Amino acid sequence: GFLPLQGHVVRNWKVRWFVLLQDKLLYYKIEGGKKEPSPKGRILLDGCTITCPCLEYENRPLLIKLKTKTNTDYFLECCSREERDSWALDITGAIHAGHPVQVQELHKMKNSFKLLENISLHDIVERMYDSSTGIKLTRNLDQGNRYKETFTGSALVDWLISNSFAVSRFEAVTLASMLMDENFIRPVGVRSTEATRSSDPSEKFLDDSTALYMFAESSKKNSSSKEEVHFNISELSGKIVKQGFLVKQGHKRKNWKVRKFVLRADPAFLHYYDPTKEDNKPVGGFSLRGCLVSALEDNGVPAGVKGNVQGNLFKIITKNDIHYYIQASSKAERVQWIEAIKPLT
């Protein structure tokens, strides 16, 4: 699948097509909407160590870090927490292919706690921000440094239990770790920051009155900029129904670019983002009301499509008669996107 990868020489981000084999992870460049036949590079998994979640980049909370036995670091970014955990589990399975017991333990750990279906992390953060019933923000001192608007680990655990988001302190710690993984909250001060480096996921968030945390800047509701004014706040507030990487044809230059697509309902909008950029602002989007969506046949290049494309195309026509040509990575993925979009039109 598609994953943004940080370059080694120039530290920018490029989207590559990754293929996981038993002993290596290959990545390919996409040119003109088609995967190049030879890999652009490879990550040898023998002796490799994996860090997930990786919190080294505040603006990119869904990272996987791979360190090869020659001490080369690779940073891969995923689209969602579920996708990140799935990639991490499969890569870890390949690294430890000769040790099935370790892989079984990873599966158990992954399935040990699940968020209730009717609750989203966004809902929890909304409640945390509430001025009357939310988490209380205080000034705190840590190693001689003063921090404003922080809360302690134990205070958040208490708050999650008292608001019925968790029934035990273990569940609350797991939930708080999810909030940290998704960059809704972040550690501040020595004690909580050092804990994030623990290899044990259950020890990354501390249920402790001396461990300090605060809301991450990216999750603040009032953080708006001039670039965001173009997109009405309401259209970005809908519930996320589906998200993933797709290849989109440009309107002017007709070139093909990998974009992160986010499908929202209530209100129904489809936005797309440039995954190579540091900010998390859409580069485009449109209302789905009155849209037509359909698969395009794979025998030949349809009218309006430029380039020797890979296939698995579908088209969205807005009510303003703007045509969007999009490629999925497989026929099954194309069907999934079309079926998710149709009910929202």
Tab-separated table of N, CA and C in Angstrom, residues 247-256 261 270 272 284-288 290-296 302-306 313-327:
chain	number	residue	atom	x	y	z
A	247	VAL	N	-4.776	7.704	-5.732
A	247	VAL	CA	-4.057	8.501	-6.732
A	247	VAL	C	-5.080	9.340	-7.496
A	248	LYS	N	-4.837	10.654	-7.562
A	248	LYS	CA	-5.810	11.580	-8.164
A	248	LYS	C	-5.179	12.334	-9.335
A	249	GLN	N	-5.963	12.505	-10.396
A	249	GLN	CA	-5.498	13.302	-11.528
A	249	GLN	C	-5.768	14.780	-11.271
A	250	GLY	N	-4.762	15.617	-11.526
A	250	GLY	CA	-4.917	17.063	-11.352
A	250	GLY	C	-5.860	17.660	-12.376
A	251	HIS	N	-6.449	18.821	-12.033
A	251	HIS	CA	-7.415	19.462	-12.939
A	251	HIS	C	-6.731	20.226	-14.064
A	252	LYS	N	-5.591	20.842	-13.770
A	252	LYS	CA	-4.935	21.704	-14.752
A	252	LYS	C	-3.843	20.968	-15.528
A	253	ARG	N	-2.856	20.420	-14.787
A	253	ARG	CA	-1.723	19.780	-15.449
A	253	ARG	C	-1.990	18.329	-15.818
A	254	LYS	N	-3.079	17.779	-15.321
A	254	LYS	CA	-3.475	16.391	-15.611
A	254	LYS	C	-2.419	15.378	-15.172
A	255	ASN	N	-1.585	15.764	-14.205
A	255	ASN	CA	-0.625	14.794	-13.672
A	255	ASN	C	-1.257	14.033	-12.513
A	256	TRP	N	-0.646	12.918	-12.130
A	256	TRP	CA	-1.220	12.061	-11.085
A	256	TRP	C	-0.420	12.198	-9.802
A	261	PHE	N	-7.201	10.760	1.155
A	261	PHE	CA	-8.615	11.129	1.059
A	261	PHE	C	-9.317	10.839	2.377
A	270	LEU	N	-15.952	15.099	0.785
A	270	LEU	CA	-14.730	14.347	0.501
A	270	LEU	C	-13.596	15.358	0.375
A	272	TYR	N	-9.246	16.032	0.289
A	272	TYR	CA	-7.979	15.344	0.039
A	272	TYR	C	-6.822	16.231	0.491
A	284	GLY	N	-7.840	20.301	-1.134
A	284	GLY	CA	-9.049	20.353	-1.945
A	284	GLY	C	-10.159	19.565	-1.290
A	285	GLY	N	-11.377	19.739	-1.803
A	285	GLY	CA	-12.512	19.015	-1.248
A	285	GLY	C	-13.811	19.513	-1.843
A	286	PHE	N	-14.868	18.732	-1.676
A	286	PHE	CA	-16.149	19.122	-2.260
A	286	PHE	C	-17.277	18.405	-1.537
A	287	SER	N	-18.458	19.009	-1.621
A	287	SER	CA	-19.659	18.392	-1.055
A	287	SER	C	-20.071	17.220	-1.928
A	288	LEU	N	-20.569	16.173	-1.302
A	288	LEU	CA	-20.991	14.987	-2.053
A	288	LEU	C	-22.462	15.023	-2.443
A	290	GLY	N	-25.561	15.459	-4.409
A	290	GLY	CA	-25.821	15.604	-5.837
A	290	GLY	C	-24.713	15.077	-6.725
A	291	CYS	N	-23.698	14.431	-6.138
A	291	CYS	CA	-22.590	13.882	-6.930
A	291	CYS	C	-22.968	12.549	-7.568
A	292	LEU	N	-22.301	12.228	-8.657
A	292	LEU	CA	-22.413	10.916	-9.287
A	292	LEU	C	-21.062	10.228	-9.168
A	293	VAL	N	-21.059	8.972	-8.751
A	293	VAL	CA	-19.814	8.226	-8.627
A	293	VAL	C	-19.951	6.903	-9.358
A	294	SER	N	-18.920	6.536	-10.142
A	294	SER	CA	-19.014	5.306	-10.922
A	294	SER	C	-17.622	4.772	-11.219
A	295	ALA	N	-17.539	3.449	-11.379
A	295	ALA	CA	-16.285	2.806	-11.771
A	295	ALA	C	-16.077	3.007	-13.267
A	296	LEU	N	-14.812	3.083	-13.670
A	296	LEU	CA	-14.469	3.195	-15.085
A	296	LEU	C	-13.848	1.882	-15.536
A	302	PRO	N	-10.006	5.880	-20.470
A	302	PRO	CA	-11.245	6.614	-20.762
A	302	PRO	C	-10.962	8.056	-21.190
A	303	ALA	N	-11.917	8.653	-21.893
A	303	ALA	CA	-11.805	10.064	-22.278
A	303	ALA	C	-11.716	10.915	-21.020
A	304	GLY	N	-10.838	11.916	-21.042
A	304	GLY	CA	-10.654	12.780	-19.875
A	304	GLY	C	-9.524	12.339	-18.976
A	305	VAL	N	-8.989	11.129	-19.220
A	305	VAL	CA	-7.890	10.617	-18.401
A	305	VAL	C	-6.606	10.665	-19.217
A	306	LYS	N	-5.566	11.236	-18.625
A	306	LYS	CA	-4.278	11.374	-19.307
A	306	LYS	C	-3.263	10.430	-18.673
A	313	LEU	N	-9.813	2.574	-11.878
A	313	LEU	CA	-10.253	3.970	-11.885
A	313	LEU	C	-11.712	4.100	-11.478
A	314	PHE	N	-12.015	5.235	-10.843
A	314	PHE	CA	-13.412	5.631	-10.701
A	314	PHE	C	-13.514	7.140	-10.844
A	315	LYS	N	-14.731	7.590	-11.111
A	315	LYS	CA	-14.954	9.002	-11.418
A	315	LYS	C	-16.045	9.556	-10.511
A	316	ILE	N	-15.823	10.778	-10.039
A	316	ILE	CA	-16.853	11.493	-9.283
A	316	ILE	C	-17.170	12.774	-10.046
A	317	ILE	N	-18.453	12.983	-10.341
A	317	ILE	CA	-18.895	14.219	-11.005
A	317	ILE	C	-19.726	14.996	-9.994
A	318	THR	N	-19.288	16.216	-9.673
A	318	THR	CA	-20.013	17.028	-8.697
A	318	THR	C	-21.246	17.644	-9.343
A	319	LYS	N	-22.111	18.199	-8.512
A	319	LYS	CA	-23.327	18.830	-9.050
A	319	LYS	C	-22.986	20.071	-9.874
A	320	ASN	N	-21.754	20.599	-9.728
A	320	ASN	CA	-21.282	21.719	-10.555
A	320	ASN	C	-20.560	21.227	-11.803
A	321	ASP	N	-20.677	19.922	-12.088
A	321	ASP	CA	-20.106	19.281	-13.286
A	321	ASP	C	-18.575	19.332	-13.307
A	322	ILE	N	-17.950	19.234	-12.133
A	322	ILE	CA	-16.493	19.081	-12.065
A	322	ILE	C	-16.200	17.590	-11.979
A	323	HIS	N	-15.267	17.129	-12.838
A	323	HIS	CA	-14.956	15.703	-12.928
A	323	HIS	C	-13.660	15.397	-12.169
A	324	TYR	N	-13.734	14.439	-11.264
A	324	TYR	CA	-12.561	13.969	-10.521
A	324	TYR	C	-12.265	12.531	-10.941
A	325	TYR	N	-11.026	12.289	-11.400
A	325	TYR	CA	-10.600	10.948	-11.776
A	325	TYR	C	-9.632	10.429	-10.710
A	326	ILE	N	-9.961	9.253	-10.155
A	326	ILE	CA	-9.229	8.724	-9.005
A	326	ILE	C	-8.908	7.251	-9.246
A	327	GLN	N	-7.697	6.839	-8.825
A	327	GLN	CA	-7.289	5.437	-8.915
A	327	GLN	C	-7.199	4.820	-7.531
